[in-house]
CSV table of N, CA and C and ligand atoms in Angstrom, one decimal:
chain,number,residue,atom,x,y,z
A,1,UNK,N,0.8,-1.2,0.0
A,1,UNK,CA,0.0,0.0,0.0
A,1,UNK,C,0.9,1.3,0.0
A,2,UNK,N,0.3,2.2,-1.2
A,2,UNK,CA,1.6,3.3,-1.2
A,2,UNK,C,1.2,4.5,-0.4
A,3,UNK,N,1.6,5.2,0.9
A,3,UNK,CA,1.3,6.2,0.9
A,3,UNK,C,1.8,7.5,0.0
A,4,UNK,N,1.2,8.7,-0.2
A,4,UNK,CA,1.2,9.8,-0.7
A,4,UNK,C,1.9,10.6,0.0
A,5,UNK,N,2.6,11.5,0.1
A,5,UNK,CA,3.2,12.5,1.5
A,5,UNK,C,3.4,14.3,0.5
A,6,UNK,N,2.5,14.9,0.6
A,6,UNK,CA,3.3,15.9,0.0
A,6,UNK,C,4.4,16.7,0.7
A,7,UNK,N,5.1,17.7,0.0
A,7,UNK,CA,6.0,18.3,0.7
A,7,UNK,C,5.8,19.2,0.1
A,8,UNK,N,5.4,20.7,0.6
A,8,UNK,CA,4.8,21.7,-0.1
A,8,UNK,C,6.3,22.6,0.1
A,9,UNK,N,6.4,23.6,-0.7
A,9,UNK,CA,7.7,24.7,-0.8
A,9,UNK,C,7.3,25.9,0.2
A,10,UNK,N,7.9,25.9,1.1
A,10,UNK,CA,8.1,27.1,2.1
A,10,UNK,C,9.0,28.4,0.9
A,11,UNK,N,7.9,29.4,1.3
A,11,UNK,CA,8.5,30.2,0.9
A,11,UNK,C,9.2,31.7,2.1
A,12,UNK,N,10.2,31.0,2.5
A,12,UNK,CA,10.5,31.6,3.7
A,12,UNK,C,11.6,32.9,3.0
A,13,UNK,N,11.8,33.9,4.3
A,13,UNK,CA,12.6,34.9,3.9
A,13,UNK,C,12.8,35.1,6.0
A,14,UNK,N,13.5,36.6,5.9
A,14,UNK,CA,13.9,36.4,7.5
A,14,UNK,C,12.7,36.9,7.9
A,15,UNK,N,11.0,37.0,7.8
A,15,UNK,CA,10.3,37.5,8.5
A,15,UNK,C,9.7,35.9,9.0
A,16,UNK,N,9.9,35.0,8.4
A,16,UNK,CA,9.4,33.8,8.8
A,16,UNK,C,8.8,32.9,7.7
A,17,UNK,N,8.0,32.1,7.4
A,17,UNK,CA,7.6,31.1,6.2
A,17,UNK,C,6.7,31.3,6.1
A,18,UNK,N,5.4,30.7,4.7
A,18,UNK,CA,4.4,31.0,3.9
A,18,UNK,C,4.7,29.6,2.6
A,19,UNK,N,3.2,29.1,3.2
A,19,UNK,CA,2.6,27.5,2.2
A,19,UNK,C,1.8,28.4,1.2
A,20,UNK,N,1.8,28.2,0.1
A,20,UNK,CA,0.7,28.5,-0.6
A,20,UNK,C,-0.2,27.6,-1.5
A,21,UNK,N,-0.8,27.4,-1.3
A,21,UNK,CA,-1.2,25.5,-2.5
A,21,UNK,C,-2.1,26.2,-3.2
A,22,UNK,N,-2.4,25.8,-4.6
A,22,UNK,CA,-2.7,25.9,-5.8
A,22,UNK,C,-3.4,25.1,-5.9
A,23,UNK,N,-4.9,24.5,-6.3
A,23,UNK,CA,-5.6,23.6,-6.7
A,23,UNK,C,-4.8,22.9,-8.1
A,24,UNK,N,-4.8,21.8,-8.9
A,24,UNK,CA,-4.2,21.0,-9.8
A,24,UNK,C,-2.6,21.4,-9.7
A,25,UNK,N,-2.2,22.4,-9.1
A,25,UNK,CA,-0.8,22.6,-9.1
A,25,UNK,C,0.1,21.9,-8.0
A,26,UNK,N,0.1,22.4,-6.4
A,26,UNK,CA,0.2,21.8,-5.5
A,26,UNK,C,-0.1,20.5,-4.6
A,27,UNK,N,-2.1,21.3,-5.6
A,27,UNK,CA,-2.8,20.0,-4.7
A,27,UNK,C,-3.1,19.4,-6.1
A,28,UNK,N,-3.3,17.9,-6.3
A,28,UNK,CA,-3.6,16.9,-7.4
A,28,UNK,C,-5.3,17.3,-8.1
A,29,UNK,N,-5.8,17.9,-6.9
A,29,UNK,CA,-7.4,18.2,-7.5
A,29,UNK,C,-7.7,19.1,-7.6
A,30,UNK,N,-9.7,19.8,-7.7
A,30,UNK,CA,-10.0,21.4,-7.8
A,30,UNK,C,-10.1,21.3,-6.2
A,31,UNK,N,-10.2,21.9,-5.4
A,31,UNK,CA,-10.4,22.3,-4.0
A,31,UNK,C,-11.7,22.7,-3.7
A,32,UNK,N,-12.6,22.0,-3.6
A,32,UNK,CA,-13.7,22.3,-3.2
A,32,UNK,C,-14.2,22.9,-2.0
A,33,UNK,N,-13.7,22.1,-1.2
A,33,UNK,CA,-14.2,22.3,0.5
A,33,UNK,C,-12.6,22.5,1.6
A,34,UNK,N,-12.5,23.3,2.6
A,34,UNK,CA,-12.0,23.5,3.4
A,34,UNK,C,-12.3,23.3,4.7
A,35,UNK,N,-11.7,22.4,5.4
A,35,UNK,CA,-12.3,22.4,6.6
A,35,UNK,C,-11.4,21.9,7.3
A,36,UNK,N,-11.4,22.3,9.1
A,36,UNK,CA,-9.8,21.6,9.9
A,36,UNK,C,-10.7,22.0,11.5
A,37,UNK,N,-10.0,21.0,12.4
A,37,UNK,CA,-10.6,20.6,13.3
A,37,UNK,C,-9.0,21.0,14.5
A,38,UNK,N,-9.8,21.7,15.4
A,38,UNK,CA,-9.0,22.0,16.3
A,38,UNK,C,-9.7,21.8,18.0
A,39,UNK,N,-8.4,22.0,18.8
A,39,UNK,CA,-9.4,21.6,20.6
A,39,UNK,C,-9.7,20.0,20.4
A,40,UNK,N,-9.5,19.4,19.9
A,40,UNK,CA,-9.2,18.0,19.6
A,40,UNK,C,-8.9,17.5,21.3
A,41,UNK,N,-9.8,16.9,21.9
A,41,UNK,CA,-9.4,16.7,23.2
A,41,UNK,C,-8.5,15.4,23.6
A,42,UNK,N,-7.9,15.2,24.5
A,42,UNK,CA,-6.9,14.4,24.8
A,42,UNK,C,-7.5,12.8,24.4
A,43,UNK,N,-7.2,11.7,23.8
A,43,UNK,CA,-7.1,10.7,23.6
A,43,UNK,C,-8.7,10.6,22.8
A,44,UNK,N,-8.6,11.1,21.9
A,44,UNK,CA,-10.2,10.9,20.9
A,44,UNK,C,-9.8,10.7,20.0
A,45,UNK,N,-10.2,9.9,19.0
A,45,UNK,CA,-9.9,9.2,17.8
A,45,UNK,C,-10.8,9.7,16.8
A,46,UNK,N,-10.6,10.5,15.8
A,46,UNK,CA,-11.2,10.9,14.9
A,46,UNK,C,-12.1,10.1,13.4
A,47,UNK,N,-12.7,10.7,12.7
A,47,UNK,CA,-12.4,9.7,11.6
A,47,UNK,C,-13.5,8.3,11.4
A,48,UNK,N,-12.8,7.5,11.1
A,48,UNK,CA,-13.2,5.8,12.0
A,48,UNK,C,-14.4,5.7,10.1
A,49,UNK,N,-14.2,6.1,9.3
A,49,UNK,CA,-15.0,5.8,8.2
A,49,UNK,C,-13.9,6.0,6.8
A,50,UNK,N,-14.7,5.7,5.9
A,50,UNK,CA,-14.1,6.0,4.9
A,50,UNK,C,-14.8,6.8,3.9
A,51,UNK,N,-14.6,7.2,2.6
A,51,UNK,CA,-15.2,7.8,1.5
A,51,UNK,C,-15.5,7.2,-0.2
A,52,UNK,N,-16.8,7.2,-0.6
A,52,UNK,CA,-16.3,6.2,-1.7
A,52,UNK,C,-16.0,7.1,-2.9
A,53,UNK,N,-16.5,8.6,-3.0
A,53,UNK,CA,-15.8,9.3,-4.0
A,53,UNK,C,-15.2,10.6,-3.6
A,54,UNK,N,-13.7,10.7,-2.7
A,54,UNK,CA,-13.6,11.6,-2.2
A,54,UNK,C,-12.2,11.4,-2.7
A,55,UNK,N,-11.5,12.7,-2.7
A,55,UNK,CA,-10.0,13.0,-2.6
A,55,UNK,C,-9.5,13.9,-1.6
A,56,UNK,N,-8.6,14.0,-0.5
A,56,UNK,CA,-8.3,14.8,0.3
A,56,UNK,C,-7.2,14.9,0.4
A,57,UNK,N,-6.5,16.3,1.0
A,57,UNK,CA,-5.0,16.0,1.6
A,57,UNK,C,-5.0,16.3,3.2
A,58,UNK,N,-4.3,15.8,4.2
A,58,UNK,CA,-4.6,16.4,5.7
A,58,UNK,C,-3.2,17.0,5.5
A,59,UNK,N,-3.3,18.1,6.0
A,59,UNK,CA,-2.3,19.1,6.6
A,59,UNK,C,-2.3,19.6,8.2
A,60,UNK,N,-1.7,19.0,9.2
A,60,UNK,CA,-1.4,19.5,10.2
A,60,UNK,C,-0.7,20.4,10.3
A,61,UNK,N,-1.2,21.7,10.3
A,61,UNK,CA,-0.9,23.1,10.0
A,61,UNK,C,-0.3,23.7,11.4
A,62,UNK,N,-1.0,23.4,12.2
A,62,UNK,CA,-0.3,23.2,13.6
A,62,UNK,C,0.0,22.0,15.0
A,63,UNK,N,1.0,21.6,15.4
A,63,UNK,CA,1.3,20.7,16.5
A,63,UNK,C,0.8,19.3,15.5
A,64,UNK,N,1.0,18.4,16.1
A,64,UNK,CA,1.1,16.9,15.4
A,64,UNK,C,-0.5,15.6,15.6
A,65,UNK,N,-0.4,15.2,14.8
A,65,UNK,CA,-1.3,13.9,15.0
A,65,UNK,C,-1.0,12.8,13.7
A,66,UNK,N,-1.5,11.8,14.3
A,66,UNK,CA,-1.4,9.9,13.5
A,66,UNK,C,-2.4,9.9,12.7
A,67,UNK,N,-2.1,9.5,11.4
A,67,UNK,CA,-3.5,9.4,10.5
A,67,UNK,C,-2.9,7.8,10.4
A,68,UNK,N,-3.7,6.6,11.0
A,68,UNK,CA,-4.2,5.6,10.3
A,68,UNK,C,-4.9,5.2,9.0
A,69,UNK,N,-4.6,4.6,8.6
A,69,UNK,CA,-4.8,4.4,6.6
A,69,UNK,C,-5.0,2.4,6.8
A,70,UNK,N,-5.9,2.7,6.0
A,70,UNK,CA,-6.6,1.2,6.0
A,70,UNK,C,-7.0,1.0,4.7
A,71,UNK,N,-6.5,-0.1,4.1
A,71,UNK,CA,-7.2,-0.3,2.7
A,71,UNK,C,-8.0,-1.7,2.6
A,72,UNK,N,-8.1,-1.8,3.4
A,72,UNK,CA,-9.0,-3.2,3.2
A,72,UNK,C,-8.0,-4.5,3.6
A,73,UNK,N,-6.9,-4.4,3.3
A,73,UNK,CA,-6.0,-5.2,3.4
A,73,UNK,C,-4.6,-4.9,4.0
A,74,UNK,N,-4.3,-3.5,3.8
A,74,UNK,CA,-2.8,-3.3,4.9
A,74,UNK,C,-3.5,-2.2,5.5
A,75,UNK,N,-2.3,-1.7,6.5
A,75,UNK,CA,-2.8,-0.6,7.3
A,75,UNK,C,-1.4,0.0,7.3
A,76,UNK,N,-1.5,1.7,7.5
A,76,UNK,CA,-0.2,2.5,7.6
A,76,UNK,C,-0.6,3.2,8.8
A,77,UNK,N,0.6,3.8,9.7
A,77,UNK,CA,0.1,4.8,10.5
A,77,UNK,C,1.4,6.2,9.7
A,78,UNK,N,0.4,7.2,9.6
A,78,UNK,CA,1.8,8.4,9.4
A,78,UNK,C,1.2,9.3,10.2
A,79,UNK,N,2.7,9.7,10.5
A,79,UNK,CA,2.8,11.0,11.5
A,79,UNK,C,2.5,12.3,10.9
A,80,UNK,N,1.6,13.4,11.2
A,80,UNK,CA,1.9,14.5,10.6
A,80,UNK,C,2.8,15.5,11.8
A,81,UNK,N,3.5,16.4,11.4
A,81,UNK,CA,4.3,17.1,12.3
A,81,UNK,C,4.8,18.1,12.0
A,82,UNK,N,4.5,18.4,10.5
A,82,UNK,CA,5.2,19.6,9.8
A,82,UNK,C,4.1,20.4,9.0
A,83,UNK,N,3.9,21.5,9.3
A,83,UNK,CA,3.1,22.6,8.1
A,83,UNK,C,3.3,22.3,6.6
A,84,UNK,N,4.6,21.8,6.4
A,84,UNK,CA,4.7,21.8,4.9
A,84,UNK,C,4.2,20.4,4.7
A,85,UNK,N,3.7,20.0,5.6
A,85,UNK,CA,3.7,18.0,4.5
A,85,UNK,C,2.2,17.9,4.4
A,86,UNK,N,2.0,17.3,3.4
A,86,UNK,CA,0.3,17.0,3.0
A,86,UNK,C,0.0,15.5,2.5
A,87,UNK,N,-0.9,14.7,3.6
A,87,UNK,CA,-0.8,13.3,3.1
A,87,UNK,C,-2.0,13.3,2.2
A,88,UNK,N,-2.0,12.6,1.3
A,88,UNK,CA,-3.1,12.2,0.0
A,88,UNK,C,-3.5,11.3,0.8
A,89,UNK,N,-4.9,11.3,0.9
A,89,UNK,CA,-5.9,10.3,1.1
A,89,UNK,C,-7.5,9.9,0.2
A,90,UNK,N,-7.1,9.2,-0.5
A,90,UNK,CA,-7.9,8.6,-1.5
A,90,UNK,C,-9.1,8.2,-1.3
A,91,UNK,N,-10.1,8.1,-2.3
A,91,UNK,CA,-11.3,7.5,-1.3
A,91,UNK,C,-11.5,5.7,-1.3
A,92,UNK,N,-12.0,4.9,-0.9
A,92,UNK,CA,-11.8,3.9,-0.7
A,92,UNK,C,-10.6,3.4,0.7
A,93,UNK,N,-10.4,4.3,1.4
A,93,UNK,CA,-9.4,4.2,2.2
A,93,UNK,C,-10.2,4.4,3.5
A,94,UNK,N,-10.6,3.6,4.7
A,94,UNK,CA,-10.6,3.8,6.2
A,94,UNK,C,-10.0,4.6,6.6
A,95,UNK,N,-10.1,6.2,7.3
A,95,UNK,CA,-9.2,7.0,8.3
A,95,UNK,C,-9.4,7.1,9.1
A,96,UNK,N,-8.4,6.8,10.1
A,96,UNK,CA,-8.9,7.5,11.6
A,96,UNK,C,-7.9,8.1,12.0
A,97,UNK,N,-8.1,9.1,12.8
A,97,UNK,CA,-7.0,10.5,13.4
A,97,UNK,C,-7.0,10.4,14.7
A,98,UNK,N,-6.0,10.5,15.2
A,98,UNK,CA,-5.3,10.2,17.2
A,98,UNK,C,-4.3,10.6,17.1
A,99,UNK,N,-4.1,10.8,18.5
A,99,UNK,CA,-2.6,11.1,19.3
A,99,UNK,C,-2.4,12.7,18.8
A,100,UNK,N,-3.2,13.6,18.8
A,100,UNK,CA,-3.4,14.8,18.5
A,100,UNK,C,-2.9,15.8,20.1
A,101,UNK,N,-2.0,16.6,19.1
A,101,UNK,CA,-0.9,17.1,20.1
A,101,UNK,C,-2.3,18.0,20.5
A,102,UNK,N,-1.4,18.7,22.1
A,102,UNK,CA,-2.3,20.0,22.6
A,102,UNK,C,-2.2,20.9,21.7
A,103,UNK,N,-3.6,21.8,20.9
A,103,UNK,CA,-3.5,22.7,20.1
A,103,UNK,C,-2.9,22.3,18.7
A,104,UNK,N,-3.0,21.2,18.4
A,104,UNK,CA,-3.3,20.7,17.5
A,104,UNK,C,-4.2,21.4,16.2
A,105,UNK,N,-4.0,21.4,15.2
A,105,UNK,CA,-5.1,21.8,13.7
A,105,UNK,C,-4.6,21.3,13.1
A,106,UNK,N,-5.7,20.5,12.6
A,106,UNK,CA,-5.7,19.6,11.1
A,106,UNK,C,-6.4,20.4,10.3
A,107,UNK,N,-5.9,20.8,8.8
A,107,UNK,CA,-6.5,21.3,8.1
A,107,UNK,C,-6.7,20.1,7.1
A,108,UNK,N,-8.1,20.2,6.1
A,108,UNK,CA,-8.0,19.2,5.3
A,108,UNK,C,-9.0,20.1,3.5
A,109,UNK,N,-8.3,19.7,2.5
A,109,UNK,CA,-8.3,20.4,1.7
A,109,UNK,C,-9.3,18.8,1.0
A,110,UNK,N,-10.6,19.5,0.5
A,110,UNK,CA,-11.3,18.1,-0.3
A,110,UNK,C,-12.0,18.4,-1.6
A,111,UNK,N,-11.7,17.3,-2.5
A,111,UNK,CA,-12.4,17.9,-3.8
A,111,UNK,C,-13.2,17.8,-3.9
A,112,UNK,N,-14.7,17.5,-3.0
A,112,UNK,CA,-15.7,18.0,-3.1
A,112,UNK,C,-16.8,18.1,-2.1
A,113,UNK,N,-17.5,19.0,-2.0
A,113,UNK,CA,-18.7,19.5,-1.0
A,113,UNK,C,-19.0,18.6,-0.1
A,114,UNK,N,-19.6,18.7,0.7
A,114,UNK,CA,-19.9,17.4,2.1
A,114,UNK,C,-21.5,16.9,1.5
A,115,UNK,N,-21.0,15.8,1.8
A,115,UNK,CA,-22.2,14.8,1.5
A,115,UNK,C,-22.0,13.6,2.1
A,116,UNK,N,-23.0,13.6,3.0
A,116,UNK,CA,-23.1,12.3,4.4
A,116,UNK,C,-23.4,11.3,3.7
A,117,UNK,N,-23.7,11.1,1.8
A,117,UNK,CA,-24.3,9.6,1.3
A,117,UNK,C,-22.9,9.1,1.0
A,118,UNK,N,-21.8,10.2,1.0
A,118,UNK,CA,-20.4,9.4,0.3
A,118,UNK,C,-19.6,8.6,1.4
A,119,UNK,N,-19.9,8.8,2.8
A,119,UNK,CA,-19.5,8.1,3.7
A,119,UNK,C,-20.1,6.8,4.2
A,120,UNK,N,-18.6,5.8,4.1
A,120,UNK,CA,-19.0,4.1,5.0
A,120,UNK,C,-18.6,4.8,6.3
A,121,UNK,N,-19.6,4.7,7.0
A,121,UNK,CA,-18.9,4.8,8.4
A,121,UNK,C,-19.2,3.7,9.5
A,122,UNK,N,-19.5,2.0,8.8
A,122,UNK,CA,-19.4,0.6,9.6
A,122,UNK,C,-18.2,0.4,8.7
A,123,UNK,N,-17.2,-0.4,9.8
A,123,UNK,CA,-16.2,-1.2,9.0
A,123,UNK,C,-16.7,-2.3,8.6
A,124,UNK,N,-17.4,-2.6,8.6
A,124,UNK,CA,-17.5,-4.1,8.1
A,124,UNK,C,-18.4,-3.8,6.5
A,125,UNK,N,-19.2,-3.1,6.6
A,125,UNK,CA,-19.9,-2.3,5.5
A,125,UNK,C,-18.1,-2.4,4.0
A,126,UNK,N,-17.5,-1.2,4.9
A,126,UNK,CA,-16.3,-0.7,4.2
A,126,UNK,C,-15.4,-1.6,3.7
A,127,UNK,N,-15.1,-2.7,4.6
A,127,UNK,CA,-14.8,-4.4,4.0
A,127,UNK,C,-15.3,-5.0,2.6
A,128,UNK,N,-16.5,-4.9,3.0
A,128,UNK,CA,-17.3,-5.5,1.7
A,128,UNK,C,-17.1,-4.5,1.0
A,129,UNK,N,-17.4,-3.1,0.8
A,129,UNK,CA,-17.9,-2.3,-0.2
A,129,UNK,C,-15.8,-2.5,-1.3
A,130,UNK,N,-14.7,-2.8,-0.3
A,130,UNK,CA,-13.7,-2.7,-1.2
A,130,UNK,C,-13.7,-4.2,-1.8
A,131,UNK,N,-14.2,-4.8,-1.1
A,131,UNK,CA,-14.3,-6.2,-2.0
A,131,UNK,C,-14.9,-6.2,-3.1
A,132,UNK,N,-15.8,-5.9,-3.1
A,132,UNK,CA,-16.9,-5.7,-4.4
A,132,UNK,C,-16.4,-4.3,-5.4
A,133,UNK,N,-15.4,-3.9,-4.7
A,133,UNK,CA,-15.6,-2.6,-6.2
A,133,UNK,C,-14.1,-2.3,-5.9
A,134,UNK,N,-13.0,-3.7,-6.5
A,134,UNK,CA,-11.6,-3.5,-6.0
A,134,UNK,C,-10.8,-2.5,-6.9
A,135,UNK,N,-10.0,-1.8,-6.3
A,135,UNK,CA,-9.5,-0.7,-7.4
A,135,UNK,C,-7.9,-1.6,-7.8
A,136,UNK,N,-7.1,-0.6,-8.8
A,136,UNK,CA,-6.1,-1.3,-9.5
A,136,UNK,C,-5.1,-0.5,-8.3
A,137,UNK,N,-4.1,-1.2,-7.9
A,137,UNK,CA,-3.2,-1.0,-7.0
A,137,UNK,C,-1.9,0.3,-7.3
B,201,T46,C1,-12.6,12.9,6.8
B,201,T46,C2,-11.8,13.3,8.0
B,201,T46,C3,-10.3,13.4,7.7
B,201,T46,C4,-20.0,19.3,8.0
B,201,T46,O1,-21.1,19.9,8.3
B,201,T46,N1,-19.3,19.6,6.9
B,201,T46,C5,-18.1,19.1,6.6
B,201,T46,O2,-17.5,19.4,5.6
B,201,T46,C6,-17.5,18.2,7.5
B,201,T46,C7,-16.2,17.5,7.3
B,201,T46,C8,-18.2,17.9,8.7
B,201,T46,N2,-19.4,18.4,8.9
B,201,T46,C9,-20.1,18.1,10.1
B,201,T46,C10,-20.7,16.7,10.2
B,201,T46,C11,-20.6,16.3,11.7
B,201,T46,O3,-21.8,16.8,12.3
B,201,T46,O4,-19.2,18.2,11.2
B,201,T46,C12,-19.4,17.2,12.2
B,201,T46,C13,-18.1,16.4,12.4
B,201,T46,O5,-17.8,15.6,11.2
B,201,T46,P1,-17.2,14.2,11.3
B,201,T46,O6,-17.7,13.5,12.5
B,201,T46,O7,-17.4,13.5,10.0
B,201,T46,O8,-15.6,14.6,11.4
B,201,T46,P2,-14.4,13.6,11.4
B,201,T46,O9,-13.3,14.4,12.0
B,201,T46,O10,-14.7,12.3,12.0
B,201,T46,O11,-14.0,13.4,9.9
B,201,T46,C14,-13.7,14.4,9.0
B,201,T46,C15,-14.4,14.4,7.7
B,201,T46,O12,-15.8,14.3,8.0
B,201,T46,C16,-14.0,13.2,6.8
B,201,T46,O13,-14.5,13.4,5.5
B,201,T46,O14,-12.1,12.3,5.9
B,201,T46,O15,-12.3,14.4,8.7
């Protein structure tokens, strides 16, 4: 299972650094939706579903957290820790988010509008649904 990791270009000088992301440039898709979750309370696990037609990147923009990655068959854990890095997360993929530092923000950039019918949120559902509609590796 491959993960994705962006590494975005700091555009630093001596007043300090600046991310700028581009939709099809930076990021792989249009950017539809913006949204990041912060106050993340001590030991909560985020997430815990998957998406069947979603593209995302998470950016922990500030302080750190674990994105678990599940594809039906392996599992990754990555760390986020840095403003410049952006993990791709695909849809057909289980996520769940933990170990979310104090003051923590996840930001997450998605190619399209929220819609509660695009989410499996039973694993066992999400099991079957990658069985039956296997993508090419
Ligand atoms: C994902 C991970 C990484 C909205 O009204 N609009 C939105 O765009 C989103 C994302 C959420 N909501 C509402 C729905 C719930 O009432 O905000 C509430 C919390 O959402 P949820 O429990 O789905 O949040 P997470 O952190 O479990 O998951 C989120 C995204 O929903 C999901 O797509 O991939 O972050």
């Amino acid at each position: 299972m491959l993960v994705y990791k962006y590494m975005f270009q700091p555009h630093g000088d001596a007043r300090g650094q600046l991310i700028a992301l581009e939709e099809k440039k930076d990021i792989p898709f249009e950017i539809k939706r913006v949204y990041y979750m912060y106050e993340t309370a001590q030991g909560i696990v985020r997430g815990c579903h998957a998406h069947k037609k979603l593209e995302q990147i998470l950016i922990c923009i500030h302080g750190s957290c674990k994105i678990k990655l599940d594809n039906g068959k392996e599992q990754k854990i990555v760390l986020l820790e840095r403003p410049y890095e952006g993990l791709y997360v695909a849809n057909d993929m289980w996520r769940e988010m933990y170990d979310f530092s104090p003051g923590a923000v996840l930001m997450v950039l998605a190619s399209n509008i929220y819609d509660e019918s695009d989410y499996i949120r039973d694993y066992q559902e999400f099991l079957d649904y990658v069985r039956d509609n296997p993508q090419e590796d």
